[in-house]
CSV table of C-alpha atoms in Angstrom, one decimal:
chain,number,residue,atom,x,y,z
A,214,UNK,CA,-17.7,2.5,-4.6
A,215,UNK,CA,-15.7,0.7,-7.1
A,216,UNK,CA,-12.9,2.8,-6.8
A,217,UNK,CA,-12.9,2.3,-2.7
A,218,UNK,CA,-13.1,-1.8,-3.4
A,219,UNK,CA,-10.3,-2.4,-6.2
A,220,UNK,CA,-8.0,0.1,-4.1
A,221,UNK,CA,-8.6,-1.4,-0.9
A,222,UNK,CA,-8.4,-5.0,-2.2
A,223,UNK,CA,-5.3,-4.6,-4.1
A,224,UNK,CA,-3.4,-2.1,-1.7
A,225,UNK,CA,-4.3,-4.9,1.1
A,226,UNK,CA,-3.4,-8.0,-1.1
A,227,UNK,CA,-0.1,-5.6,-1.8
A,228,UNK,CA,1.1,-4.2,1.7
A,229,UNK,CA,1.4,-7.9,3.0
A,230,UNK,CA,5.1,-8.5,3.5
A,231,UNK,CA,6.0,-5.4,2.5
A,232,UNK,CA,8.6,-3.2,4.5
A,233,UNK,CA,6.0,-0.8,6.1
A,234,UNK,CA,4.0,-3.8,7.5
A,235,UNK,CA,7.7,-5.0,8.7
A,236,UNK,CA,7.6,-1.4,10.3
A,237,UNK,CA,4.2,-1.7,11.8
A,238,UNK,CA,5.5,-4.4,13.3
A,239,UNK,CA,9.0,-3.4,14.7
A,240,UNK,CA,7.2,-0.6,16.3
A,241,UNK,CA,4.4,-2.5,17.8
A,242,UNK,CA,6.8,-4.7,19.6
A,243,UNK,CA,9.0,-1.7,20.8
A,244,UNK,CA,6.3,0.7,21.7
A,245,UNK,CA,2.7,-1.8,23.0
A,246,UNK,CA,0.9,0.7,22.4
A,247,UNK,CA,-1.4,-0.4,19.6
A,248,UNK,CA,-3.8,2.9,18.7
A,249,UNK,CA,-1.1,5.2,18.6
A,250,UNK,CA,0.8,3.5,16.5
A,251,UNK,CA,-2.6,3.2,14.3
A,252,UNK,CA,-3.0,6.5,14.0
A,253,UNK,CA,0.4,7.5,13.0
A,254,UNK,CA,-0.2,4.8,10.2
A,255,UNK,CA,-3.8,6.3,9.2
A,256,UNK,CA,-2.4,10.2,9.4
A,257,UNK,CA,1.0,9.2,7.8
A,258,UNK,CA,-1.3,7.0,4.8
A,259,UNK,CA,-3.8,9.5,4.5
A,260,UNK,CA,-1.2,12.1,3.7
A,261,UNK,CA,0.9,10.0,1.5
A,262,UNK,CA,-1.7,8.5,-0.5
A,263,UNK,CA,-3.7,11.7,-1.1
A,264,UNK,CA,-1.0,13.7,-2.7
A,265,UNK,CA,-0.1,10.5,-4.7
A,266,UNK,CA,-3.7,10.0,-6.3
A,267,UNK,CA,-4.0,13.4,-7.1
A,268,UNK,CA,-0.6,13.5,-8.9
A,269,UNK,CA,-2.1,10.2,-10.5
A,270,UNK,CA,-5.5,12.2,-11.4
A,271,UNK,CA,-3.1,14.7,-12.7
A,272,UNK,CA,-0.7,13.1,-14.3
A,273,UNK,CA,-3.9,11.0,-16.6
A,274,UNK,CA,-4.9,14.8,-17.3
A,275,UNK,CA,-1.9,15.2,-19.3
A,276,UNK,CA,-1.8,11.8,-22.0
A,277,UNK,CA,-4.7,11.0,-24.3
A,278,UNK,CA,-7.1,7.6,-23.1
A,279,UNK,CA,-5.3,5.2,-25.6
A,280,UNK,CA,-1.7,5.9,-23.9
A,281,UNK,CA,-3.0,6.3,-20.6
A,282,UNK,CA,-4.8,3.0,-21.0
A,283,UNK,CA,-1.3,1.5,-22.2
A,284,UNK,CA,0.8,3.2,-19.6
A,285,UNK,CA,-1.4,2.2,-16.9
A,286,UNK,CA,-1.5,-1.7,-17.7
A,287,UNK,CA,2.3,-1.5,-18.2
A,288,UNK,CA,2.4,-0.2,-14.8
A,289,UNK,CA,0.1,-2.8,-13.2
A,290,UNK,CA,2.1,-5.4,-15.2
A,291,UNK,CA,5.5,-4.3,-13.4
A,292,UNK,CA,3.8,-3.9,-10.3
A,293,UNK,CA,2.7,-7.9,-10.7
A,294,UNK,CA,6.4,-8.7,-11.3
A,295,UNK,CA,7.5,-6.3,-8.5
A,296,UNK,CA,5.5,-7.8,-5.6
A,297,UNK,CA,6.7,-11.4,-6.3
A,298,UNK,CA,10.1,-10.3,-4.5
A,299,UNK,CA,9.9,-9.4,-0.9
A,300,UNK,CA,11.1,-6.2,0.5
A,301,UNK,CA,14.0,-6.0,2.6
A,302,UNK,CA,14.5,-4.2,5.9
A,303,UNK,CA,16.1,-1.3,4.5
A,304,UNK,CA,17.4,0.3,8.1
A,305,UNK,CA,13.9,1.7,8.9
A,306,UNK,CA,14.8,1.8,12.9
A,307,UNK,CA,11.8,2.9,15.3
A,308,UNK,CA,14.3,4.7,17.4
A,309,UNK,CA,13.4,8.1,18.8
A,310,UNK,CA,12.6,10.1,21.9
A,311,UNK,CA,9.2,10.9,20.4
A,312,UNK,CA,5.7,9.0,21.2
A,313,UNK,CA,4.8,5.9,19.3
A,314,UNK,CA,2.2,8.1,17.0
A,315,UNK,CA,5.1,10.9,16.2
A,316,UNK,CA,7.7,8.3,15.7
A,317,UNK,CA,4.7,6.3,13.6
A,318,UNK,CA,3.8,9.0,11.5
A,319,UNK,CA,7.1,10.2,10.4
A,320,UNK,CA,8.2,7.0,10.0
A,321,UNK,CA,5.4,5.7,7.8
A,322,UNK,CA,5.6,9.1,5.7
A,323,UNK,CA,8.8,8.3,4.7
A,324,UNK,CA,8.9,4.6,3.9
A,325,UNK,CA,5.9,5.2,1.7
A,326,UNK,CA,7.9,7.4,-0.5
A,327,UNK,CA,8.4,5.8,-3.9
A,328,UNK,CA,7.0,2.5,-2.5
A,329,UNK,CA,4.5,-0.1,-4.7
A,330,UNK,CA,1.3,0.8,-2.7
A,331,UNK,CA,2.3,4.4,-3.2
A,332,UNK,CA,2.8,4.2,-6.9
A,333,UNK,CA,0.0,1.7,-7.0
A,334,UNK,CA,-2.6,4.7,-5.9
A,335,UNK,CA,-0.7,6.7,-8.6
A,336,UNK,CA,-2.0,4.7,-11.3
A,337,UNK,CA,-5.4,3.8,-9.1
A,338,UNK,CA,-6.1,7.5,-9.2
A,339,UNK,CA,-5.3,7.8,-12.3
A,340,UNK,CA,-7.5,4.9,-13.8
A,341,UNK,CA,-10.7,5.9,-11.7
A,342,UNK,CA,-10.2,9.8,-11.7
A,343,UNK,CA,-11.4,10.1,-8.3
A,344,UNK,CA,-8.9,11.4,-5.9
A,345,UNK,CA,-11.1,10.7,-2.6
A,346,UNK,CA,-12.5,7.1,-3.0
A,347,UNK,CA,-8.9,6.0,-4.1
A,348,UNK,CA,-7.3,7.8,-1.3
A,349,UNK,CA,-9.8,6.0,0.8
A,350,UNK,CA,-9.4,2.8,-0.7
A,351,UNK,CA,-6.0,2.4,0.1
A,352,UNK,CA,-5.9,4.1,3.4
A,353,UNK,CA,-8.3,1.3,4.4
A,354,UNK,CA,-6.0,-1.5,2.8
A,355,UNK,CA,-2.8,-0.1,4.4
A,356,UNK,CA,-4.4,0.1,7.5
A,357,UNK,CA,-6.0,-3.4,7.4
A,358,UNK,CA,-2.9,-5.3,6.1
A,359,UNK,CA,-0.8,-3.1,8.7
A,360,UNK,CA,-3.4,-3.6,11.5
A,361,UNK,CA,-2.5,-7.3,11.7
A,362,UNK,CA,0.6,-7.0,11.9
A,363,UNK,CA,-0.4,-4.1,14.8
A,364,UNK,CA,-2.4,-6.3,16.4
A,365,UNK,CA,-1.7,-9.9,15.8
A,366,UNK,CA,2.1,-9.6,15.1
A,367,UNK,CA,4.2,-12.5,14.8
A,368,UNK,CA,1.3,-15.0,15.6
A,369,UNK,CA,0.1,-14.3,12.2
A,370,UNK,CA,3.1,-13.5,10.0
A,371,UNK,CA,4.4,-17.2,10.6
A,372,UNK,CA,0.7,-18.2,9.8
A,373,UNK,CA,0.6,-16.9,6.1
A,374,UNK,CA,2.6,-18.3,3.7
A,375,UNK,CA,4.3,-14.9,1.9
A,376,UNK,CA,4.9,-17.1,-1.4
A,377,UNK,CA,0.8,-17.4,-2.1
A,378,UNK,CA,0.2,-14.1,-0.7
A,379,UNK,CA,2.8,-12.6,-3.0
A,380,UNK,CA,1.5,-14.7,-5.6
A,381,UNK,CA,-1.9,-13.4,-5.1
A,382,UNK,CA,-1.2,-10.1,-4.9
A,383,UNK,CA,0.4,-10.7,-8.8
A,384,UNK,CA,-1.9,-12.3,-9.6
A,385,UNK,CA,-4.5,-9.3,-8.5
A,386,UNK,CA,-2.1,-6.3,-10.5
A,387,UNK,CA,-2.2,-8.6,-13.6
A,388,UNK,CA,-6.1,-8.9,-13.4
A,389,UNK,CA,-6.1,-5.3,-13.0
A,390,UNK,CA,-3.9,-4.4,-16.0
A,391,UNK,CA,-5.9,-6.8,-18.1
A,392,UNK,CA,-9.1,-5.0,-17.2
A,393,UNK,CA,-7.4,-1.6,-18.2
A,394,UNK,CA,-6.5,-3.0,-21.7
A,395,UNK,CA,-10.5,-4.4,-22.1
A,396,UNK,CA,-11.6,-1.2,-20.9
A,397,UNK,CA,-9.4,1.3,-22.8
């Protein structure tokens, strides 16, 4: 259960501002159609997220505890350092013939690819060793911090003040490559 909490928490704390919650909510204002577009985002995370945790349950198979305890706070530390600078729009259109869920799903895939919260279940996996709960975790953060965008759009976005929820979010990777360094 531990696993399912930090991932969620810091996946959540992580996705806010970040390009594919931009992308949530480009397509929720072209498409209105809120539960397709939420399940292109769960299929499209689910996918993503399960073949990065177990390349990061992999990956801790191959280095001894003392360097993966290193590697992994080093990781969390750049991820801390990473989040304080937002993500640009990076041409991610929501063009396309297909449904809201097809154009979701691909869409989502892709923009994942190489993306914090995708490298952040990397090193999740690979701290906790448990492909499932992690995948789980952060499946249920992206779809939380993507869901408001889904369903509360702009009302909410010009709510939150990015600065402390980047801050935050640093904050929260620092606390968790601290912990890794106490643990190791």
């Amino acid at each position: 259960m531990e696993a399912v909490l930090n991932s969620f928490f810091l996946v959540a704390a992580s996705e806010m501002g970040d390009k594919t919650q931009l992308l949530a909510l480009i397509l929720a204002a072209r498409f209105k159609k809120p539960m397709p577009i939420m399940m292109g985002i769960f299929i499209a995370t689910i996918l993503n997220h399960g073949l990065a945790s177990w390349v990061g349950v992999w990956a801790s198979g191959l280095l001894g505890s003392g360097v993966l305890s290193w590697v992994l706070a080093a990781l969390f530390f750049g991820f801390a350092i990473w989040i304080l600078f937002p993500d640009k729009d990076e041409g991610l259109k929501s063009e396309g013939s297909a449904g809201a869920f097809l154009v979701t799903l691909v869409a989502f895939f892709l923009a994942e690819m190489g993306d914090k919260t995708q490298l952040a279940t990397v090193a999740l996996a690979a701290s906790f060793q448990n492909v499932w709960a992690v995948t789980a975790g952060t499946t249920l953060g992206m779809l939380f911090s993507d869901g408001l965008a889904v369903f509360f759009g702009d009302r909410f976005l010009k709510r939150v003040p990015m600065l402390w929820v980047r801050r935050g979010a640093a904050i929260l990777f620092a606390v968790f490559g601290f912990a890794i360094l106490l643990r190791g």
